[in-house]
mmCIF file of C-alpha atoms in Angstrom:
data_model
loop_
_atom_site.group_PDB
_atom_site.id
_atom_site.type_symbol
_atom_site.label_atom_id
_atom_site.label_comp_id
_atom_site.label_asym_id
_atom_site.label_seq_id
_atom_site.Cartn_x
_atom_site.Cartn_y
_atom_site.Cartn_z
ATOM 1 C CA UNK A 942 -56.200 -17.281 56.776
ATOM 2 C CA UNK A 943 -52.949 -15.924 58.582
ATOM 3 C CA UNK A 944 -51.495 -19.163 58.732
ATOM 4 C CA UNK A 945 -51.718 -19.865 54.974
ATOM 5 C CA UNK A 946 -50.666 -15.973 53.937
ATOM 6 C CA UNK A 947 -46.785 -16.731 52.123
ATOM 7 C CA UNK A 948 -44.074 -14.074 52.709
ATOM 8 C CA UNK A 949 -42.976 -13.309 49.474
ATOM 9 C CA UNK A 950 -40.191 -11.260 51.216
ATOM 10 C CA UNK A 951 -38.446 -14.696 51.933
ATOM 11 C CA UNK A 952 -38.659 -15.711 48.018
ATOM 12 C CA UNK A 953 -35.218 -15.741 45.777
ATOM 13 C CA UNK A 954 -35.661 -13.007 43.038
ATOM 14 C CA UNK A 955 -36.816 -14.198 39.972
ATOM 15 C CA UNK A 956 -34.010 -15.122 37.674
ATOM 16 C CA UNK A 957 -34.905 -13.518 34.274
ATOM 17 C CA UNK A 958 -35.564 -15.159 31.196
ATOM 18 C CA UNK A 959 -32.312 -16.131 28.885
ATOM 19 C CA UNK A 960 -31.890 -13.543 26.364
ATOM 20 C CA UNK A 961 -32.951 -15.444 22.952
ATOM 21 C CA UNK A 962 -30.512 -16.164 20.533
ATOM 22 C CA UNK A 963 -31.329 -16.630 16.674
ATOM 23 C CA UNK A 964 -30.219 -20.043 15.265
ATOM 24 C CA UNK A 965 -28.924 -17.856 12.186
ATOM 25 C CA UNK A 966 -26.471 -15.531 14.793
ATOM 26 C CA UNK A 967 -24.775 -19.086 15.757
ATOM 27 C CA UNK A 968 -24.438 -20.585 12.961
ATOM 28 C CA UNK A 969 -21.795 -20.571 11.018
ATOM 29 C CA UNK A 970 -21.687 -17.865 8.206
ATOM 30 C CA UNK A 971 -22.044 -19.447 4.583
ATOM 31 C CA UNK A 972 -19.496 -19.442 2.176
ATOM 32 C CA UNK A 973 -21.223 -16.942 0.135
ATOM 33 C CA UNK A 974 -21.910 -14.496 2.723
ATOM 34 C CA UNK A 975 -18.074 -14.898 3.440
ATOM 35 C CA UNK A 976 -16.829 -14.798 0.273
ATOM 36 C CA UNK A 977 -19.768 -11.401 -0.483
ATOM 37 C CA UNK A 978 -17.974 -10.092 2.925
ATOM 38 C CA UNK A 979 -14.258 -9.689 1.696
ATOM 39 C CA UNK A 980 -15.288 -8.733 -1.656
ATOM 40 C CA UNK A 981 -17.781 -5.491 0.209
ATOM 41 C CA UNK A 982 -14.221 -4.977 2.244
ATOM 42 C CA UNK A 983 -12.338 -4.190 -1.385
ATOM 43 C CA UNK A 984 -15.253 -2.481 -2.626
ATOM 44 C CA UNK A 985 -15.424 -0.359 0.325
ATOM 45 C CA UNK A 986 -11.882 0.382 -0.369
ATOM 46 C CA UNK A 987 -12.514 1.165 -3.857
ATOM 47 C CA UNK A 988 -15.531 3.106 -3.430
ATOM 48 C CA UNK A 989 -14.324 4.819 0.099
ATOM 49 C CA UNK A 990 -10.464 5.779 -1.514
ATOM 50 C CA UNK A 991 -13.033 8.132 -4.661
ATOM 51 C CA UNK A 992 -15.357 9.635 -1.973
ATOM 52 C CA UNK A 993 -12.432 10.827 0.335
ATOM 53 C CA UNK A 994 -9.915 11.815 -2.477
ATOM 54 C CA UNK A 995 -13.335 13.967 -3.714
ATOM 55 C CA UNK A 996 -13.972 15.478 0.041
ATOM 56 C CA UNK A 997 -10.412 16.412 0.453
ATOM 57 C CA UNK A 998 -9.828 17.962 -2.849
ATOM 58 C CA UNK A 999 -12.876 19.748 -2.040
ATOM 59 C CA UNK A 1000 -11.810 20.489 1.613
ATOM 60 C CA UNK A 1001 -8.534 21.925 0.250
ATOM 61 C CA UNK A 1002 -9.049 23.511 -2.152
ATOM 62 C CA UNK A 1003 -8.033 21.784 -4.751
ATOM 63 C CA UNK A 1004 -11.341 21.321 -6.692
ATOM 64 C CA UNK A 1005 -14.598 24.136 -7.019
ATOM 65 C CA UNK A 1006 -18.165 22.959 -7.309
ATOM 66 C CA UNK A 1007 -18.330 24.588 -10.211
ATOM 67 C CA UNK A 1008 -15.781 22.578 -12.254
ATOM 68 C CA UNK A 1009 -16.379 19.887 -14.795
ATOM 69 C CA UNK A 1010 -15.529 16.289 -14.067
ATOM 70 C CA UNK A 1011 -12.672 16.474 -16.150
ATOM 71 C CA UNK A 1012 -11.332 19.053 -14.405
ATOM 72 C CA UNK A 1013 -12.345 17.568 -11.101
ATOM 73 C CA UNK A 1014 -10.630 14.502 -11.979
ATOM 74 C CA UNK A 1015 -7.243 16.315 -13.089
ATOM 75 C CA UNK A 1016 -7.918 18.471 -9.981
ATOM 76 C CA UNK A 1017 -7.560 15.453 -7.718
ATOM 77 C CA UNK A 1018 -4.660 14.130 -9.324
ATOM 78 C CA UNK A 1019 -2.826 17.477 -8.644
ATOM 79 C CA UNK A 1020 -3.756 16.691 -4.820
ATOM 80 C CA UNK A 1021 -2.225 13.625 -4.625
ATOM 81 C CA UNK A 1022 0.571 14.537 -6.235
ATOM 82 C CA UNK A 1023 1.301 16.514 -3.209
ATOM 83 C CA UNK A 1024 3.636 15.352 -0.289
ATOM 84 C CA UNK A 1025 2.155 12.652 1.466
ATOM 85 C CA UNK A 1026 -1.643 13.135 0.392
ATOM 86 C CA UNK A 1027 -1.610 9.072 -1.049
ATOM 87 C CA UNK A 1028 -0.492 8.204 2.346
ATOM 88 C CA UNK A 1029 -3.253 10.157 4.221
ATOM 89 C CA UNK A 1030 -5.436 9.206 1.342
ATOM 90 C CA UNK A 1031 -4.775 5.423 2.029
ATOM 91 C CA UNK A 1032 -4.982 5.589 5.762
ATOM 92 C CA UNK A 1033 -8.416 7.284 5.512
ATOM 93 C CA UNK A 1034 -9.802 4.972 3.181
ATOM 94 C CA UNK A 1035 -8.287 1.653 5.026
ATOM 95 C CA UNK A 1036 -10.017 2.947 8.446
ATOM 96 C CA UNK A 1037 -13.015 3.608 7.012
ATOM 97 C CA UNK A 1038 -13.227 -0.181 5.230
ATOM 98 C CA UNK A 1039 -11.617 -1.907 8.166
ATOM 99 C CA UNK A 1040 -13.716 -0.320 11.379
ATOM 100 C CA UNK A 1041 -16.761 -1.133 8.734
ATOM 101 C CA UNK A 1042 -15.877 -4.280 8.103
ATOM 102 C CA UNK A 1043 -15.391 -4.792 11.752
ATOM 103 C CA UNK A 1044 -18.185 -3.210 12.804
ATOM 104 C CA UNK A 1045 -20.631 -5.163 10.643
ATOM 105 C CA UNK A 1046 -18.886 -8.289 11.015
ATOM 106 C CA UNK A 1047 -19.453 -8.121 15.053
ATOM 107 C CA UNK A 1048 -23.283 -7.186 14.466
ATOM 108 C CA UNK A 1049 -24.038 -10.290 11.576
ATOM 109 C CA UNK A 1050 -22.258 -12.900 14.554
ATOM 110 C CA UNK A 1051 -22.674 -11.024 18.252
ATOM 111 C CA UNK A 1052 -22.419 -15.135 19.976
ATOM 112 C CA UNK A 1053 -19.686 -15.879 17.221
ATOM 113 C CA UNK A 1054 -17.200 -13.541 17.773
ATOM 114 C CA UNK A 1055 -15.384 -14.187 21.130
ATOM 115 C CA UNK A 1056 -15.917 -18.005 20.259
ATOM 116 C CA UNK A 1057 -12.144 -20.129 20.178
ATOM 117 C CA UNK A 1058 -12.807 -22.279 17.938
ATOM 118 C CA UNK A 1059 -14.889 -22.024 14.550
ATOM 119 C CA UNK A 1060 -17.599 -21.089 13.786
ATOM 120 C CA UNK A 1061 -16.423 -18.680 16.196
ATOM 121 C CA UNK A 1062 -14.340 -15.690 15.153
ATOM 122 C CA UNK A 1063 -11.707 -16.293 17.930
ATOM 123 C CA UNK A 1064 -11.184 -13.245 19.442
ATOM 124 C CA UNK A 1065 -10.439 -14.558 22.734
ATOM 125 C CA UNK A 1066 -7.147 -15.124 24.530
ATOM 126 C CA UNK A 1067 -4.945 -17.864 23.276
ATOM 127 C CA UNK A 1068 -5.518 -20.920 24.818
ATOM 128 C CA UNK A 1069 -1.513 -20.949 25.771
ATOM 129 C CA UNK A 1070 0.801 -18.186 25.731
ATOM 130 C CA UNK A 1071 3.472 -20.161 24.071
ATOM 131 C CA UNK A 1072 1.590 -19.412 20.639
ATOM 132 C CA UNK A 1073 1.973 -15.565 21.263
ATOM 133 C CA UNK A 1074 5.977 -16.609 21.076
ATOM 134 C CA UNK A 1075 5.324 -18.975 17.676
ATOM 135 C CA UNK A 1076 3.375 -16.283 16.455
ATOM 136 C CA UNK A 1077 6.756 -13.963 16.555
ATOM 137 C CA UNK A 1078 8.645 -16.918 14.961
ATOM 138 C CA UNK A 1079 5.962 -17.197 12.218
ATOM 139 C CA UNK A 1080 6.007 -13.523 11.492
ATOM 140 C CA UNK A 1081 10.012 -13.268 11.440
ATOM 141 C CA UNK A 1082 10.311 -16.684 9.533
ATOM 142 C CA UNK A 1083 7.488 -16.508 6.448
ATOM 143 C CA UNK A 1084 8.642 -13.573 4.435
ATOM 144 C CA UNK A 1085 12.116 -15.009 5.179
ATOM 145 C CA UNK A 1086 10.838 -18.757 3.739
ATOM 146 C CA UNK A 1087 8.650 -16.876 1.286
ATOM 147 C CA UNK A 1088 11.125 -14.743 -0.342
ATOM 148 C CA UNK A 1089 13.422 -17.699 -1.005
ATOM 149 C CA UNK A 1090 10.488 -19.114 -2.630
ATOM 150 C CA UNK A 1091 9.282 -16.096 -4.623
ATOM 151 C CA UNK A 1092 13.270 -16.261 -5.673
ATOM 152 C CA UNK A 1093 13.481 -19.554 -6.934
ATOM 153 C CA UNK A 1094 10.096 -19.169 -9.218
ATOM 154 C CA UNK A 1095 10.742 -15.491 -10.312
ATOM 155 C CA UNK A 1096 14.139 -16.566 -12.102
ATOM 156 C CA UNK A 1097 15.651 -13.076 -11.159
ATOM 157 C CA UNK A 1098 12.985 -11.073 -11.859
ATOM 158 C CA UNK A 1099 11.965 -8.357 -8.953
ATOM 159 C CA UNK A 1100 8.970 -8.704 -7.001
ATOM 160 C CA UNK A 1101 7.670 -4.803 -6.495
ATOM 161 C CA UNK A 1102 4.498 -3.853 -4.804
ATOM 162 C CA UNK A 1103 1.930 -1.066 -4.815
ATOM 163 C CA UNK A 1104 2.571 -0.329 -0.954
ATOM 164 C CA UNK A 1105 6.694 -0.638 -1.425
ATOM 165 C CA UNK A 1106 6.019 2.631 -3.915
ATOM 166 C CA UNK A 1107 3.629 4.380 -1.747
ATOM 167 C CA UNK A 1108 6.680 4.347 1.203
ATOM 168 C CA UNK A 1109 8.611 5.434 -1.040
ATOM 169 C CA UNK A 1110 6.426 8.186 -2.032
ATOM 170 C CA UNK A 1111 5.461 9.103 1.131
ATOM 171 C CA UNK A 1112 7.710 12.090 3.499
ATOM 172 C CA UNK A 1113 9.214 10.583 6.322
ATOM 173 C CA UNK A 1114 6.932 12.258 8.879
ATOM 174 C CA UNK A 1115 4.185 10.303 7.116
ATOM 175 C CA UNK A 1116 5.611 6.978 7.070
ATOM 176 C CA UNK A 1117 5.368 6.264 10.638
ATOM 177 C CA UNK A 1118 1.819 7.084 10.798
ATOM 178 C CA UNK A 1119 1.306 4.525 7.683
ATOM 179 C CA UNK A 1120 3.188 1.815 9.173
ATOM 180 C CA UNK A 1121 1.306 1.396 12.569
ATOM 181 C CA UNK A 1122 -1.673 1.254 9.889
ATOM 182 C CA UNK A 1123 -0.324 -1.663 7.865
ATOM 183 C CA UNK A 1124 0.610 -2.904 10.836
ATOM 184 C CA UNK A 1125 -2.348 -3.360 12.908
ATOM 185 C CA UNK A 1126 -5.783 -2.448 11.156
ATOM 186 C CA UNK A 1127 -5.182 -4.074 7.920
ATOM 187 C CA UNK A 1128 -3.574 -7.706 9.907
ATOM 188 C CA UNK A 1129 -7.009 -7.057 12.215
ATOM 189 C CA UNK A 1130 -9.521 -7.541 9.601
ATOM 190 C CA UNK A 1131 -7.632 -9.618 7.162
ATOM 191 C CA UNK A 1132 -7.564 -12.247 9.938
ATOM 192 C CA UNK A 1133 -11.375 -11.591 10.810
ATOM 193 C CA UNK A 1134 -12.222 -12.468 6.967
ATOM 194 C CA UNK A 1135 -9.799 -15.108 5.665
ATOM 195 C CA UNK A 1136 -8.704 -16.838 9.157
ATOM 196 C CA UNK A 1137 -12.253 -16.530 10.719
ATOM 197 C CA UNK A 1138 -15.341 -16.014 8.868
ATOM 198 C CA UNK A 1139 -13.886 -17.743 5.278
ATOM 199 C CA UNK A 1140 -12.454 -20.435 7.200
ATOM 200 C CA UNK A 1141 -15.288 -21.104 9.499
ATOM 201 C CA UNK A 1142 -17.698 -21.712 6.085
ATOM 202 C CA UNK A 1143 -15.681 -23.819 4.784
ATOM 203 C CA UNK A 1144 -14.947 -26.555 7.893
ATOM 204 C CA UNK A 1145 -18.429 -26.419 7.407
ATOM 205 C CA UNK A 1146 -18.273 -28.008 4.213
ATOM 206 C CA UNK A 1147 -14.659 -29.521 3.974
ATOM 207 C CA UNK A 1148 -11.945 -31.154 6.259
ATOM 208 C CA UNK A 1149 -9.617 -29.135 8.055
ATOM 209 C CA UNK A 1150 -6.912 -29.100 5.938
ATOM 210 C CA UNK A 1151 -8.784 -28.430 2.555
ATOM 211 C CA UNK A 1152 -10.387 -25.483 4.234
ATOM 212 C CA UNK A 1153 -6.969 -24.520 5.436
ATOM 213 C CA UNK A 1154 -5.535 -24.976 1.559
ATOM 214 C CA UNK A 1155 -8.866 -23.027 0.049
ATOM 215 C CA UNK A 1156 -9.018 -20.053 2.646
ATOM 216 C CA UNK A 1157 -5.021 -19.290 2.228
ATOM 217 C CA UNK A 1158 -5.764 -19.847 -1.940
ATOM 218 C CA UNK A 1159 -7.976 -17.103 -1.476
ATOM 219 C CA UNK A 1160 -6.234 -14.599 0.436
ATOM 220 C CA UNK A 1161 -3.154 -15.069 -1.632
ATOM 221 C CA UNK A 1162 -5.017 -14.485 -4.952
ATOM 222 C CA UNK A 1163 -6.567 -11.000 -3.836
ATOM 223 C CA UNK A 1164 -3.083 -10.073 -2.538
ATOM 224 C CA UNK A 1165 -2.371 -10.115 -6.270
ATOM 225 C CA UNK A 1166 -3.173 -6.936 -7.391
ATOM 226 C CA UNK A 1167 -1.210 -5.315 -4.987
ATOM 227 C CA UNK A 1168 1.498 -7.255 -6.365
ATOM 228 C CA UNK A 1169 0.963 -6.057 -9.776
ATOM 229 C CA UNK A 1170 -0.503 -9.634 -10.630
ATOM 230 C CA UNK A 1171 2.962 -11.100 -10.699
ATOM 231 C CA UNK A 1172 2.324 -15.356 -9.939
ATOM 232 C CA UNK A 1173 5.517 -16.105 -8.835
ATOM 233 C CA UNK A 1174 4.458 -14.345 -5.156
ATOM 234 C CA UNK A 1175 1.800 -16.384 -4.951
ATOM 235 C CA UNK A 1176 3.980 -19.354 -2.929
ATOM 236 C CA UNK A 1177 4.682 -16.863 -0.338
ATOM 237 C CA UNK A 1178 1.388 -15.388 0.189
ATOM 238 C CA UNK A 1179 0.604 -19.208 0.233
ATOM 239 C CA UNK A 1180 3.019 -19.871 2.913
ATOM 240 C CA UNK A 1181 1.493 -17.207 5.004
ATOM 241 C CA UNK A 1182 -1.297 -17.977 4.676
ATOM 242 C CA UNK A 1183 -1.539 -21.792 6.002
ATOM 243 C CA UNK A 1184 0.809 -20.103 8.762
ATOM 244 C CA UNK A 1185 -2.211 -17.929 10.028
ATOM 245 C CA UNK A 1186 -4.288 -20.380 9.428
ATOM 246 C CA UNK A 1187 -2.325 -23.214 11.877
ATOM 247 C CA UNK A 1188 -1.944 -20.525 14.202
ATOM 248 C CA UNK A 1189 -5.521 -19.543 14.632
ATOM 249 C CA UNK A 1190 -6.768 -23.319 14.704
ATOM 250 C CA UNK A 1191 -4.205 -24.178 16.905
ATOM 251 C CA UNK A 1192 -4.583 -21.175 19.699
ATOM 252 C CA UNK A 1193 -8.178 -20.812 19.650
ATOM 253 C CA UNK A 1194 -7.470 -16.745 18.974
ATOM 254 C CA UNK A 1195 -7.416 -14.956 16.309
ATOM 255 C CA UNK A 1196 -4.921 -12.596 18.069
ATOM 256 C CA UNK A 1197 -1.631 -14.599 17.250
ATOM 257 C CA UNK A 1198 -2.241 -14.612 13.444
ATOM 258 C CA UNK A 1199 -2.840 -11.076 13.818
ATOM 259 C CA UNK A 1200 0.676 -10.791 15.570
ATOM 260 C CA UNK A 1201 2.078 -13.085 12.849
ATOM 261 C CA UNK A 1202 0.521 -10.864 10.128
ATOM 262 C CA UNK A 1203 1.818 -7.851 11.191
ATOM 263 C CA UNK A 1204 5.275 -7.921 11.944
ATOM 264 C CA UNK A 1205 5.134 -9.757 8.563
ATOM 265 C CA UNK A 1206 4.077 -6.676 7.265
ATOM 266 C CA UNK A 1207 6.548 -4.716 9.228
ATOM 267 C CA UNK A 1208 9.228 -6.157 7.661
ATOM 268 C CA UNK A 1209 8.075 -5.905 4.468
ATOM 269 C CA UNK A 1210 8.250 -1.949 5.023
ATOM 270 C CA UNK A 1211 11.117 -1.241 6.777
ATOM 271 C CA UNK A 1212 12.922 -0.511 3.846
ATOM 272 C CA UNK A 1213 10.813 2.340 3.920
ATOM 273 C CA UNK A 1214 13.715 3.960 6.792
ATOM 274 C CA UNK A 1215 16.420 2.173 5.748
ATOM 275 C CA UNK A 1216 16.401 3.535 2.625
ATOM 276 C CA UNK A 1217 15.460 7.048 4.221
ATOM 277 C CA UNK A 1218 18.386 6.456 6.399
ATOM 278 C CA UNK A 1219 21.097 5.943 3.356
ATOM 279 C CA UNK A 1220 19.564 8.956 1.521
ATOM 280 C CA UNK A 1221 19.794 11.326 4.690
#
């Protein structure tokens, strides 16, 4: 009986079991849940930029639990009238949309998300470094391009923007603060929406290139707003847009649009000094 006794001692551990993954976490998202995504992103933004503007009025002072709403609401206007309260209000209410966006983003597509190419999300590293360099020439070069553009269709008429006011609102000890926001958070999760889940549901549906042209349509027609819904920025945003998008298709990452985007949007505020460097 010895003789047919195994050692089990002398067996390889057992190799456990595969985690199981969902069909629904790898594939791609739909372009309804993409397009429901970056609309919950503005709504969060809407929604978030009332709740904190309520919390601190509250938290200083500016508004008693006994008041009425209209004196709530005129209460809160009197805050933000205050040095630098829309900046903090703004950077408040973008972190709170972004890192949710984020957040739920990386929980809907875990096996997505570090994925080069799409469906995945494409935060990985680029598959060459070279594109880190494009992506500098991309974000020096677009608003360069684009502005010429936005010239030639706006017949001399000026192109202003919400966030061009805001700097120009804002103290200069609050700038700085804002501008690594614009900078970073905002180019983070605009990529994550428009250059990886919108444009991963629709190279589900289309060619390459249409999904390119329909995921940069997008993105430049909610910019609008922000641009006081003046058309004749809509070639730039364009521009920008099938930038990102070449640059995230071509790298494998998302992190070179990202790059691209925000030194983009660096330029686009440095006014914000210059101008606070004439006046000093």
């Amino acid at each position: 009986m010895d003789a047919m006794h195994t050692d089990t001692s002398l067996r390889p551990p057992a190799i456990p079991p595969a985690p199981h993954v969902s069909a629904s976490t790898m594939r791609a998202p739909s372009l309804w849940t993409a397009l429901g995504l970056i609309a919950l992103y503005f709504v969060l933004q809407a929604v978030g930029s009332t709740v904190i503007a309520l919390i601190l009025a509250v938290a200083l002072g500016f508004v008693r639990l006994d008041q009425g709403v209209t004196q709530v609401d005129n209460s809160i206007h009197t805050m933000l009238e205050q040095p630098g309260m829309q900046a903090v209000l703004v950077m408040l209410t973008l972190g709170l949309a972004a890192s949710s966006t984020l957040l739920l983003t990386r929980h809907r597509w875990p096996h997505l998300w570090s994925l080069a190419q799409p469906p995945g999300l494409g935060f990985a590293r680029p598959s060459r470094p070279l594109y880190l360099a494009l992506a500098i020439a991309v974000g020096v070069a677009a608003p360069l391009l684009g502005g010429q553009l936005t010239q030639w269709f706006a017949h001399g008429q000026t192109v202003s923007q919400d966030i061009q006011q805001l700097g120009a609102d804002t103290p200069l000890a609050w700038r700085m603060p804002l501008v690594l926001v614009v900078v970073s958070l905002g180019p983070v999760v605009e990529e994550l929406l428009f250059r990886g889940v919108l444009m991963s549901a629709l190279m589900q549906r289309w060619q390459t290139g249409w999904a390119m042209a329909a995921s940069s349509l997008v993105f430049a027609l909610v910019h609008l707003p922000g641009l006081q819904w003046q058309w004749f920025a809509l070639p730039d945003l364009l521009l920008l847009a099938l930038l990102l998008a070449w640059l995230r298709l071509r790298s494998g990452s998302i992190w070179p649009g990202v790059l691209a985007h925000g030194i983009n949007n660096l330029l686009a505020v440095a006014a914000w000094f210059v101008v606070a460097h004439l006046s000093g």
